[in-house]
């Protein structure tokens, strides 16, 4: 069968590549054409647009690139009609992908959505478009089943691809001694600093992280660097500190970390799955008004970080918006570093979280179900 996949970000490229591998196992005649990245390209098929040409983050950036986004969308529509796929598989990236779904529906092309947009957190109105234009939804969080049921939709819960990534990593993970030696680190306990993957996130979280690190010289604080961010941005904040930065080793860092300070996002869930006690911090522009809107209108769930959302209660402390202060974060960090009972409680909650997340094999389950539906 002919599959047209659209992933507009690095995470989508990763999950798309694993799905393609699994589809190859189910369908020996699979043909792939896709918007994606290097990982998807390594599986095979035709890469027609790299996600680097599509990743416009933030309202201002989107507005400045509206013409480019429009051209990408028009190119995608023409390319789909020329390829005539049996199915279009959309991977997250809702702003672009929901418009593709609408186009596909008008042209009687089946649409599968793999990894639901986070409409349960914000922009819930988008569920109307999903109901109208998407034939099958494949979800990765258990609570999404109830969310879509509320809106009259049945979905396919296939587990979470992070479980697959972690399983694969563990087979090749460095020992602690190898990790420390590779990065010229000493034997002090490691505190992982995950400041985010976008420039604005790093600008808002890393300065506070640096201040916190200065309070605890008996620990070595290490930043998980992101290759897509220019090194000068990190050095601006790290130049007068003893904080080290390492690239492309986030899982190895978490695998050997005592504690972590994390910008909210997928990183918070990854940190929990590595059993690392953490504090979550996040801030967008604005003061008390933005804080009120953020907490009471945009985001009304148990928290903003995935561990808390999945558990439907606060299992890791969050300091969001005006609560992201040096005093608050330092008090919490002190408990995470030295209070063993507190650390045990968090790890006990992590154990429950892992049971909810389920077993590895998400990509295989999704591929098997997709191929079954297409047959």
mmCIF file of C-alpha atoms in Angstrom:
data_model
loop_
_atom_site.group_PDB
_atom_site.id
_atom_site.type_symbol
_atom_site.label_atom_id
_atom_site.label_comp_id
_atom_site.label_asym_id
_atom_site.label_seq_id
_atom_site.Cartn_x
_atom_site.Cartn_y
_atom_site.Cartn_z
ATOM 1 C CA UNK A 1 0.000 0.000 0.000
ATOM 2 C CA UNK A 2 0.973 3.631 -0.440
ATOM 3 C CA UNK A 3 1.451 5.694 2.715
ATOM 4 C CA UNK A 4 1.828 9.482 2.838
ATOM 5 C CA UNK A 5 3.114 10.660 6.237
ATOM 6 C CA UNK A 6 3.435 14.213 7.540
ATOM 7 C CA UNK A 7 5.655 15.054 10.521
ATOM 8 C CA UNK A 8 6.571 18.687 11.104
ATOM 9 C CA UNK A 9 8.951 18.424 14.076
ATOM 10 C CA UNK A 10 11.925 16.395 15.322
ATOM 11 C CA UNK A 11 9.778 14.291 17.654
ATOM 12 C CA UNK A 12 7.416 13.497 14.790
ATOM 13 C CA UNK A 13 10.393 12.408 12.686
ATOM 14 C CA UNK A 14 11.438 9.974 15.428
ATOM 15 C CA UNK A 15 7.973 8.508 15.962
ATOM 16 C CA UNK A 16 7.280 8.486 12.215
ATOM 17 C CA UNK A 17 10.445 6.516 11.514
ATOM 18 C CA UNK A 18 9.547 3.863 14.099
ATOM 19 C CA UNK A 19 6.026 3.605 12.702
ATOM 20 C CA UNK A 20 7.405 3.178 9.172
ATOM 21 C CA UNK A 21 9.694 0.350 10.335
ATOM 22 C CA UNK A 22 6.703 -1.382 11.904
ATOM 23 C CA UNK A 23 4.545 -0.846 8.796
ATOM 24 C CA UNK A 24 7.279 -2.461 6.704
ATOM 25 C CA UNK A 25 6.955 -5.557 8.879
ATOM 26 C CA UNK A 26 3.183 -5.662 8.386
ATOM 27 C CA UNK A 27 3.076 -4.663 4.721
ATOM 28 C CA UNK A 28 5.863 -6.038 2.524
ATOM 29 C CA UNK A 29 4.647 -3.842 -0.341
ATOM 30 C CA UNK A 30 4.654 -0.589 1.646
ATOM 31 C CA UNK A 31 5.581 2.561 -0.283
ATOM 32 C CA UNK A 32 6.347 5.726 1.681
ATOM 33 C CA UNK A 33 6.296 9.369 0.708
ATOM 34 C CA UNK A 34 6.562 11.929 3.467
ATOM 35 C CA UNK A 35 7.194 15.289 5.048
ATOM 36 C CA UNK A 36 9.665 14.462 7.817
ATOM 37 C CA UNK A 37 13.349 14.280 8.588
ATOM 38 C CA UNK A 38 16.548 12.277 8.484
ATOM 39 C CA UNK A 39 15.263 9.422 10.643
ATOM 40 C CA UNK A 40 12.265 8.785 8.405
ATOM 41 C CA UNK A 41 14.503 9.107 5.357
ATOM 42 C CA UNK A 42 16.807 6.421 6.742
ATOM 43 C CA UNK A 43 13.909 3.937 6.721
ATOM 44 C CA UNK A 44 13.286 4.425 3.003
ATOM 45 C CA UNK A 45 10.819 6.041 0.640
ATOM 46 C CA UNK A 46 10.765 9.610 -0.630
ATOM 47 C CA UNK A 47 11.406 12.612 1.617
ATOM 48 C CA UNK A 48 9.715 15.516 -0.159
ATOM 49 C CA UNK A 49 10.027 18.212 2.527
ATOM 50 C CA UNK A 50 12.262 18.350 5.604
ATOM 51 C CA UNK A 51 10.679 19.477 8.865
ATOM 52 C CA UNK A 52 13.413 22.128 9.196
ATOM 53 C CA UNK A 53 11.599 24.009 6.419
ATOM 54 C CA UNK A 54 8.328 23.881 8.365
ATOM 55 C CA UNK A 55 9.134 24.371 12.065
ATOM 56 C CA UNK A 56 7.875 27.907 12.740
ATOM 57 C CA UNK A 57 7.306 28.301 16.473
ATOM 58 C CA UNK A 58 5.479 31.163 18.175
ATOM 59 C CA UNK A 59 2.795 33.531 16.934
ATOM 60 C CA UNK A 60 5.195 36.168 15.574
ATOM 61 C CA UNK A 61 7.297 33.607 13.732
ATOM 62 C CA UNK A 62 4.197 32.039 12.189
ATOM 63 C CA UNK A 63 2.890 35.425 11.017
ATOM 64 C CA UNK A 64 6.239 36.319 9.478
ATOM 65 C CA UNK A 65 6.259 33.040 7.562
ATOM 66 C CA UNK A 66 2.619 32.817 6.462
ATOM 67 C CA UNK A 67 3.572 32.844 2.771
ATOM 68 C CA UNK A 68 6.039 30.006 3.247
ATOM 69 C CA UNK A 69 3.488 27.975 5.231
ATOM 70 C CA UNK A 70 0.921 28.596 2.490
ATOM 71 C CA UNK A 71 3.354 27.448 -0.209
ATOM 72 C CA UNK A 72 4.206 24.320 1.786
ATOM 73 C CA UNK A 73 0.529 23.508 2.160
ATOM 74 C CA UNK A 74 -0.199 24.012 -1.522
ATOM 75 C CA UNK A 75 2.811 21.895 -2.500
ATOM 76 C CA UNK A 76 1.640 19.168 -0.118
ATOM 77 C CA UNK A 77 -1.862 19.108 -1.635
ATOM 78 C CA UNK A 78 -0.533 18.760 -5.188
ATOM 79 C CA UNK A 79 1.981 16.123 -4.140
ATOM 80 C CA UNK A 80 -0.731 14.061 -2.422
ATOM 81 C CA UNK A 81 -2.932 14.109 -5.516
ATOM 82 C CA UNK A 82 -0.008 13.062 -7.679
ATOM 83 C CA UNK A 83 1.024 10.220 -5.339
ATOM 84 C CA UNK A 84 -2.560 8.995 -4.748
ATOM 85 C CA UNK A 85 -1.889 7.298 -1.390
ATOM 86 C CA UNK A 86 -4.111 4.652 0.181
ATOM 87 C CA UNK A 87 -3.900 6.621 3.413
ATOM 88 C CA UNK A 88 -2.439 9.828 4.808
ATOM 89 C CA UNK A 89 -0.886 9.416 8.269
ATOM 90 C CA UNK A 90 -0.672 12.694 10.176
ATOM 91 C CA UNK A 91 1.718 12.903 13.132
ATOM 92 C CA UNK A 92 0.811 15.611 15.692
ATOM 93 C CA UNK A 93 1.628 19.093 14.164
ATOM 94 C CA UNK A 94 -2.061 20.182 14.148
ATOM 95 C CA UNK A 95 -1.895 23.663 12.602
ATOM 96 C CA UNK A 96 -0.700 22.239 9.291
ATOM 97 C CA UNK A 97 -2.039 18.698 9.500
ATOM 98 C CA UNK A 98 -5.675 19.537 10.170
ATOM 99 C CA UNK A 99 -5.746 21.565 6.959
ATOM 100 C CA UNK A 100 -4.300 18.592 5.117
ATOM 101 C CA UNK A 101 -6.968 16.380 6.699
ATOM 102 C CA UNK A 102 -9.713 18.680 5.429
ATOM 103 C CA UNK A 103 -8.233 18.581 1.924
ATOM 104 C CA UNK A 104 -7.931 14.778 2.036
ATOM 105 C CA UNK A 105 -11.548 14.395 3.128
ATOM 106 C CA UNK A 106 -12.732 16.460 0.150
ATOM 107 C CA UNK A 107 -10.717 14.188 -2.140
ATOM 108 C CA UNK A 108 -11.894 10.914 -0.576
ATOM 109 C CA UNK A 109 -8.484 9.935 0.785
ATOM 110 C CA UNK A 110 -8.432 8.123 4.113
ATOM 111 C CA UNK A 111 -6.834 9.958 7.035
ATOM 112 C CA UNK A 112 -5.217 8.331 10.072
ATOM 113 C CA UNK A 113 -3.970 10.592 12.868
ATOM 114 C CA UNK A 114 -1.074 9.140 14.865
ATOM 115 C CA UNK A 115 -0.300 10.959 18.127
ATOM 116 C CA UNK A 116 -3.208 13.240 18.860
ATOM 117 C CA UNK A 117 -2.670 16.998 19.056
ATOM 118 C CA UNK A 118 -2.801 18.140 22.684
ATOM 119 C CA UNK A 119 -6.289 19.556 22.275
ATOM 120 C CA UNK A 120 -7.151 18.213 25.734
ATOM 121 C CA UNK A 121 -4.813 20.906 27.095
ATOM 122 C CA UNK A 122 -5.648 23.825 24.813
ATOM 123 C CA UNK A 123 -7.640 24.596 21.653
ATOM 124 C CA UNK A 124 -10.244 21.966 22.496
ATOM 125 C CA UNK A 125 -12.421 23.372 19.696
ATOM 126 C CA UNK A 126 -10.157 21.573 17.227
ATOM 127 C CA UNK A 127 -11.903 18.323 18.128
ATOM 128 C CA UNK A 128 -14.692 19.373 15.744
ATOM 129 C CA UNK A 129 -12.262 19.335 12.823
ATOM 130 C CA UNK A 130 -10.832 16.006 13.920
ATOM 131 C CA UNK A 131 -14.321 14.485 14.044
ATOM 132 C CA UNK A 132 -15.119 15.888 10.621
ATOM 133 C CA UNK A 133 -11.913 15.100 8.721
ATOM 134 C CA UNK A 134 -10.084 12.230 10.463
ATOM 135 C CA UNK A 135 -11.121 8.615 9.852
ATOM 136 C CA UNK A 136 -9.102 6.948 12.629
ATOM 137 C CA UNK A 137 -7.300 8.453 15.623
ATOM 138 C CA UNK A 138 -4.388 6.612 17.274
ATOM 139 C CA UNK A 139 -3.640 7.968 20.753
ATOM 140 C CA UNK A 140 -0.624 7.563 23.053
ATOM 141 C CA UNK A 141 -2.015 8.605 26.454
ATOM 142 C CA UNK A 142 -4.688 6.595 28.287
ATOM 143 C CA UNK A 143 -6.667 9.650 29.382
ATOM 144 C CA UNK A 144 -7.183 10.643 25.721
ATOM 145 C CA UNK A 145 -9.667 7.788 25.312
ATOM 146 C CA UNK A 146 -12.050 9.380 27.815
ATOM 147 C CA UNK A 147 -11.466 12.826 26.335
ATOM 148 C CA UNK A 148 -12.486 11.763 22.845
ATOM 149 C CA UNK A 149 -15.351 9.630 24.195
ATOM 150 C CA UNK A 150 -16.738 12.802 25.744
ATOM 151 C CA UNK A 151 -16.831 14.258 22.248
ATOM 152 C CA UNK A 152 -18.471 11.203 20.698
ATOM 153 C CA UNK A 153 -15.353 9.630 19.190
ATOM 154 C CA UNK A 154 -13.842 6.184 19.565
ATOM 155 C CA UNK A 155 -10.048 6.071 19.303
ATOM 156 C CA UNK A 156 -7.303 3.455 19.211
ATOM 157 C CA UNK A 157 -5.034 3.668 22.254
ATOM 158 C CA UNK A 158 -1.736 2.056 21.223
ATOM 159 C CA UNK A 159 0.541 2.962 24.139
ATOM 160 C CA UNK A 160 3.322 5.525 24.166
ATOM 161 C CA UNK A 161 6.285 5.574 21.739
ATOM 162 C CA UNK A 162 8.515 6.894 24.524
ATOM 163 C CA UNK A 163 8.371 3.410 26.038
ATOM 164 C CA UNK A 164 9.844 2.060 22.793
ATOM 165 C CA UNK A 165 12.578 4.713 22.744
ATOM 166 C CA UNK A 166 13.549 3.960 26.348
ATOM 167 C CA UNK A 167 13.604 0.214 25.702
ATOM 168 C CA UNK A 168 15.876 0.725 22.705
ATOM 169 C CA UNK A 169 18.148 3.062 24.686
ATOM 170 C CA UNK A 170 18.560 0.633 27.574
ATOM 171 C CA UNK A 171 19.984 -1.967 25.207
ATOM 172 C CA UNK A 172 22.858 0.391 24.323
ATOM 173 C CA UNK A 173 23.176 2.558 27.452
ATOM 174 C CA UNK A 174 26.599 3.480 28.795
ATOM 175 C CA UNK A 175 27.510 2.437 32.299
ATOM 176 C CA UNK A 176 27.805 5.276 34.809
ATOM 177 C CA UNK A 177 31.604 5.003 34.729
ATOM 178 C CA UNK A 178 31.626 5.156 30.916
ATOM 179 C CA UNK A 179 29.290 8.150 30.910
ATOM 180 C CA UNK A 180 31.377 10.091 33.431
ATOM 181 C CA UNK A 181 34.631 9.285 31.658
ATOM 182 C CA UNK A 182 33.257 10.165 28.220
ATOM 183 C CA UNK A 183 32.257 13.635 29.434
ATOM 184 C CA UNK A 184 35.207 14.318 31.761
ATOM 185 C CA UNK A 185 32.927 14.450 34.785
ATOM 186 C CA UNK A 186 33.835 13.726 38.402
ATOM 187 C CA UNK A 187 32.023 11.499 40.880
ATOM 188 C CA UNK A 188 29.766 14.123 42.486
ATOM 189 C CA UNK A 189 26.021 13.395 42.100
ATOM 190 C CA UNK A 190 24.661 14.707 38.794
ATOM 191 C CA UNK A 191 21.784 17.170 38.485
ATOM 192 C CA UNK A 192 20.319 17.286 34.974
ATOM 193 C CA UNK A 193 19.203 20.671 33.643
ATOM 194 C CA UNK A 194 16.672 20.329 30.822
ATOM 195 C CA UNK A 195 15.996 23.928 29.882
ATOM 196 C CA UNK A 196 13.816 23.234 26.852
ATOM 197 C CA UNK A 197 14.350 22.779 23.131
ATOM 198 C CA UNK A 198 13.359 26.251 21.914
ATOM 199 C CA UNK A 199 15.217 29.527 22.200
ATOM 200 C CA UNK A 200 12.521 31.325 24.182
ATOM 201 C CA UNK A 201 12.199 28.447 26.654
ATOM 202 C CA UNK A 202 15.948 28.450 27.277
ATOM 203 C CA UNK A 203 16.042 32.229 27.738
ATOM 204 C CA UNK A 204 13.355 32.018 30.408
ATOM 205 C CA UNK A 205 14.452 28.927 32.327
ATOM 206 C CA UNK A 206 18.245 28.611 32.081
ATOM 207 C CA UNK A 207 19.144 31.802 34.043
ATOM 208 C CA UNK A 208 17.195 30.516 37.055
ATOM 209 C CA UNK A 209 18.753 27.066 36.702
ATOM 210 C CA UNK A 210 22.220 28.629 36.744
ATOM 211 C CA UNK A 211 21.420 30.527 39.956
ATOM 212 C CA UNK A 212 20.167 27.344 41.610
ATOM 213 C CA UNK A 213 23.305 25.442 40.574
ATOM 214 C CA UNK A 214 25.485 28.056 42.256
ATOM 215 C CA UNK A 215 23.932 27.156 45.605
ATOM 216 C CA UNK A 216 25.046 23.514 45.551
ATOM 217 C CA UNK A 217 28.772 23.081 44.826
ATOM 218 C CA UNK A 218 28.736 19.475 46.071
ATOM 219 C CA UNK A 219 26.681 18.486 43.015
ATOM 220 C CA UNK A 220 27.619 18.751 39.339
ATOM 221 C CA UNK A 221 24.953 20.418 37.234
ATOM 222 C CA UNK A 222 24.845 19.445 33.560
ATOM 223 C CA UNK A 223 22.767 21.026 30.769
ATOM 224 C CA UNK A 224 21.241 18.777 28.120
ATOM 225 C CA UNK A 225 22.154 20.820 25.055
ATOM 226 C CA UNK A 226 20.021 20.911 21.918
ATOM 227 C CA UNK A 227 21.902 20.908 18.617
ATOM 228 C CA UNK A 228 19.353 23.154 16.879
ATOM 229 C CA UNK A 229 20.141 25.952 19.386
ATOM 230 C CA UNK A 230 23.277 28.011 18.725
ATOM 231 C CA UNK A 231 26.019 27.393 21.349
ATOM 232 C CA UNK A 232 26.356 31.149 21.939
ATOM 233 C CA UNK A 233 22.949 31.203 23.609
ATOM 234 C CA UNK A 234 24.011 28.636 26.183
ATOM 235 C CA UNK A 235 27.385 30.296 26.745
ATOM 236 C CA UNK A 236 25.690 33.613 27.426
ATOM 237 C CA UNK A 237 24.277 32.104 30.633
ATOM 238 C CA UNK A 238 26.921 29.486 31.466
ATOM 239 C CA UNK A 239 30.138 31.468 30.928
ATOM 240 C CA UNK A 240 30.657 32.410 34.597
ATOM 241 C CA UNK A 241 29.513 29.099 36.047
ATOM 242 C CA UNK A 242 30.916 25.612 36.541
ATOM 243 C CA UNK A 243 28.006 24.061 34.679
ATOM 244 C CA UNK A 244 28.848 21.663 31.885
ATOM 245 C CA UNK A 245 26.828 21.251 28.694
ATOM 246 C CA UNK A 246 26.620 18.011 26.710
ATOM 247 C CA UNK A 247 24.818 17.368 23.416
ATOM 248 C CA UNK A 248 22.843 14.392 22.093
ATOM 249 C CA UNK A 249 23.101 12.546 25.410
ATOM 250 C CA UNK A 250 19.851 13.441 27.163
ATOM 251 C CA UNK A 251 18.915 9.839 27.919
ATOM 252 C CA UNK A 252 22.422 9.019 29.169
ATOM 253 C CA UNK A 253 22.284 12.124 31.337
ATOM 254 C CA UNK A 254 18.924 11.189 32.843
ATOM 255 C CA UNK A 255 20.050 7.587 33.262
ATOM 256 C CA UNK A 256 22.826 8.795 35.562
ATOM 257 C CA UNK A 257 21.147 11.761 37.234
ATOM 258 C CA UNK A 258 20.375 12.100 40.926
ATOM 259 C CA UNK A 259 17.871 14.924 40.419
ATOM 260 C CA UNK A 260 16.619 17.132 37.574
ATOM 261 C CA UNK A 261 15.307 20.613 36.938
ATOM 262 C CA UNK A 262 13.095 20.473 33.863
ATOM 263 C CA UNK A 263 11.254 22.833 31.560
ATOM 264 C CA UNK A 264 7.744 21.447 31.151
ATOM 265 C CA UNK A 265 7.107 19.246 28.129
ATOM 266 C CA UNK A 266 7.887 15.719 27.018
ATOM 267 C CA UNK A 267 11.158 16.034 28.965
ATOM 268 C CA UNK A 268 9.238 15.916 32.262
ATOM 269 C CA UNK A 269 7.689 12.581 31.310
ATOM 270 C CA UNK A 270 11.042 11.210 30.132
ATOM 271 C CA UNK A 271 12.609 12.281 33.433
ATOM 272 C CA UNK A 272 9.883 10.467 35.356
ATOM 273 C CA UNK A 273 10.332 7.303 33.298
ATOM 274 C CA UNK A 274 14.041 7.390 34.182
ATOM 275 C CA UNK A 275 13.013 7.524 37.853
ATOM 276 C CA UNK A 276 14.702 10.900 38.485
ATOM 277 C CA UNK A 277 13.063 13.176 41.109
ATOM 278 C CA UNK A 278 12.433 16.539 39.466
ATOM 279 C CA UNK A 279 11.059 20.036 39.681
ATOM 280 C CA UNK A 280 9.203 21.442 36.667
ATOM 281 C CA UNK A 281 9.516 25.112 35.730
ATOM 282 C CA UNK A 282 7.936 27.066 32.897
ATOM 283 C CA UNK A 283 7.170 30.633 31.974
ATOM 284 C CA UNK A 284 5.701 32.499 29.010
ATOM 285 C CA UNK A 285 5.543 36.268 28.592
ATOM 286 C CA UNK A 286 3.269 38.150 30.982
ATOM 287 C CA UNK A 287 2.569 38.545 34.691
ATOM 288 C CA UNK A 288 -0.415 37.831 36.920
ATOM 289 C CA UNK A 289 -2.986 38.215 34.133
ATOM 290 C CA UNK A 290 -1.164 35.730 31.908
ATOM 291 C CA UNK A 291 -0.795 33.424 34.894
ATOM 292 C CA UNK A 292 -4.555 33.496 35.563
ATOM 293 C CA UNK A 293 -5.426 32.863 31.915
ATOM 294 C CA UNK A 294 -2.811 30.125 31.633
ATOM 295 C CA UNK A 295 -4.070 28.228 34.690
ATOM 296 C CA UNK A 296 -7.820 28.825 34.535
ATOM 297 C CA UNK A 297 -8.714 29.179 30.870
ATOM 298 C CA UNK A 298 -6.026 27.622 28.681
ATOM 299 C CA UNK A 299 -4.890 24.828 30.972
ATOM 300 C CA UNK A 300 -7.447 23.460 33.431
ATOM 301 C CA UNK A 301 -6.004 19.991 34.055
ATOM 302 C CA UNK A 302 -4.104 18.669 37.099
ATOM 303 C CA UNK A 303 -0.968 20.456 35.970
ATOM 304 C CA UNK A 304 1.012 21.488 32.932
ATOM 305 C CA UNK A 305 3.543 18.654 33.012
ATOM 306 C CA UNK A 306 2.703 15.256 31.565
ATOM 307 C CA UNK A 307 3.431 13.227 34.733
ATOM 308 C CA UNK A 308 0.817 15.246 36.626
ATOM 309 C CA UNK A 309 -1.685 15.181 33.763
ATOM 310 C CA UNK A 310 -1.423 11.411 33.348
ATOM 311 C CA UNK A 311 -1.752 10.784 37.096
ATOM 312 C CA UNK A 312 -4.470 13.467 37.386
ATOM 313 C CA UNK A 313 -2.740 14.915 40.452
ATOM 314 C CA UNK A 314 0.517 16.634 41.316
ATOM 315 C CA UNK A 315 3.274 14.050 41.725
ATOM 316 C CA UNK A 316 6.069 16.474 40.775
ATOM 317 C CA UNK A 317 6.094 20.073 41.952
ATOM 318 C CA UNK A 318 5.487 22.664 39.243
ATOM 319 C CA UNK A 319 6.559 26.294 39.390
ATOM 320 C CA UNK A 320 4.771 28.001 36.525
ATOM 321 C CA UNK A 321 4.638 31.675 35.558
ATOM 322 C CA UNK A 322 4.801 33.945 38.639
ATOM 323 C CA UNK A 323 5.562 30.984 40.922
ATOM 324 C CA UNK A 324 8.809 30.306 39.071
ATOM 325 C CA UNK A 325 10.947 32.213 41.569
ATOM 326 C CA UNK A 326 14.430 31.550 42.924
ATOM 327 C CA UNK A 327 13.064 31.123 46.462
ATOM 328 C CA UNK A 328 10.416 28.569 45.488
ATOM 329 C CA UNK A 329 12.646 26.503 43.241
ATOM 330 C CA UNK A 330 15.546 26.502 45.691
ATOM 331 C CA UNK A 331 13.323 25.236 48.528
ATOM 332 C CA UNK A 332 12.054 22.414 46.344
ATOM 333 C CA UNK A 333 15.524 21.590 45.021
ATOM 334 C CA UNK A 334 16.840 21.294 48.571
ATOM 335 C CA UNK A 335 14.188 18.669 49.350
ATOM 336 C CA UNK A 336 14.917 16.784 46.140
ATOM 337 C CA UNK A 337 18.632 16.687 46.852
ATOM 338 C CA UNK A 338 18.602 15.780 50.538
ATOM 339 C CA UNK A 339 15.206 14.510 51.746
ATOM 340 C CA UNK A 340 15.280 10.743 51.123
ATOM 341 C CA UNK A 341 11.666 10.203 52.232
ATOM 342 C CA UNK A 342 10.495 12.866 49.797
ATOM 343 C CA UNK A 343 12.496 11.251 46.998
ATOM 344 C CA UNK A 344 11.025 7.825 47.809
ATOM 345 C CA UNK A 345 7.492 9.213 47.623
ATOM 346 C CA UNK A 346 8.123 10.670 44.158
ATOM 347 C CA UNK A 347 9.659 7.407 42.947
ATOM 348 C CA UNK A 348 6.663 5.446 44.264
ATOM 349 C CA UNK A 349 4.396 7.694 42.191
ATOM 350 C CA UNK A 350 6.679 7.170 39.184
ATOM 351 C CA UNK A 351 6.150 3.413 39.557
ATOM 352 C CA UNK A 352 2.386 3.882 39.347
ATOM 353 C CA UNK A 353 2.879 6.184 36.349
ATOM 354 C CA UNK A 354 4.882 3.525 34.498
ATOM 355 C CA UNK A 355 2.126 0.963 35.047
ATOM 356 C CA UNK A 356 -0.386 3.369 33.499
ATOM 357 C CA UNK A 357 1.922 4.030 30.547
ATOM 358 C CA UNK A 358 1.968 0.342 29.666
ATOM 359 C CA UNK A 359 4.446 -1.839 27.848
ATOM 360 C CA UNK A 360 6.736 -1.042 24.898
ATOM 361 C CA UNK A 361 5.525 -1.933 21.406
ATOM 362 C CA UNK A 362 3.499 1.179 20.544
ATOM 363 C CA UNK A 363 4.762 1.419 16.957
ATOM 364 C CA UNK A 364 4.050 -2.253 16.288
ATOM 365 C CA UNK A 365 0.549 -2.050 17.749
ATOM 366 C CA UNK A 366 -0.246 1.070 15.726
ATOM 367 C CA UNK A 367 1.098 -0.418 12.481
ATOM 368 C CA UNK A 368 -0.775 -3.683 12.966
ATOM 369 C CA UNK A 369 -4.064 -1.851 13.577
ATOM 370 C CA UNK A 370 -3.528 0.527 10.650
ATOM 371 C CA UNK A 371 -2.777 -2.269 8.208
ATOM 372 C CA UNK A 372 -5.775 -4.249 9.464
ATOM 373 C CA UNK A 373 -8.087 -1.273 8.920
ATOM 374 C CA UNK A 374 -6.699 -0.625 5.450
ATOM 375 C CA UNK A 375 -7.133 -4.244 4.395
#
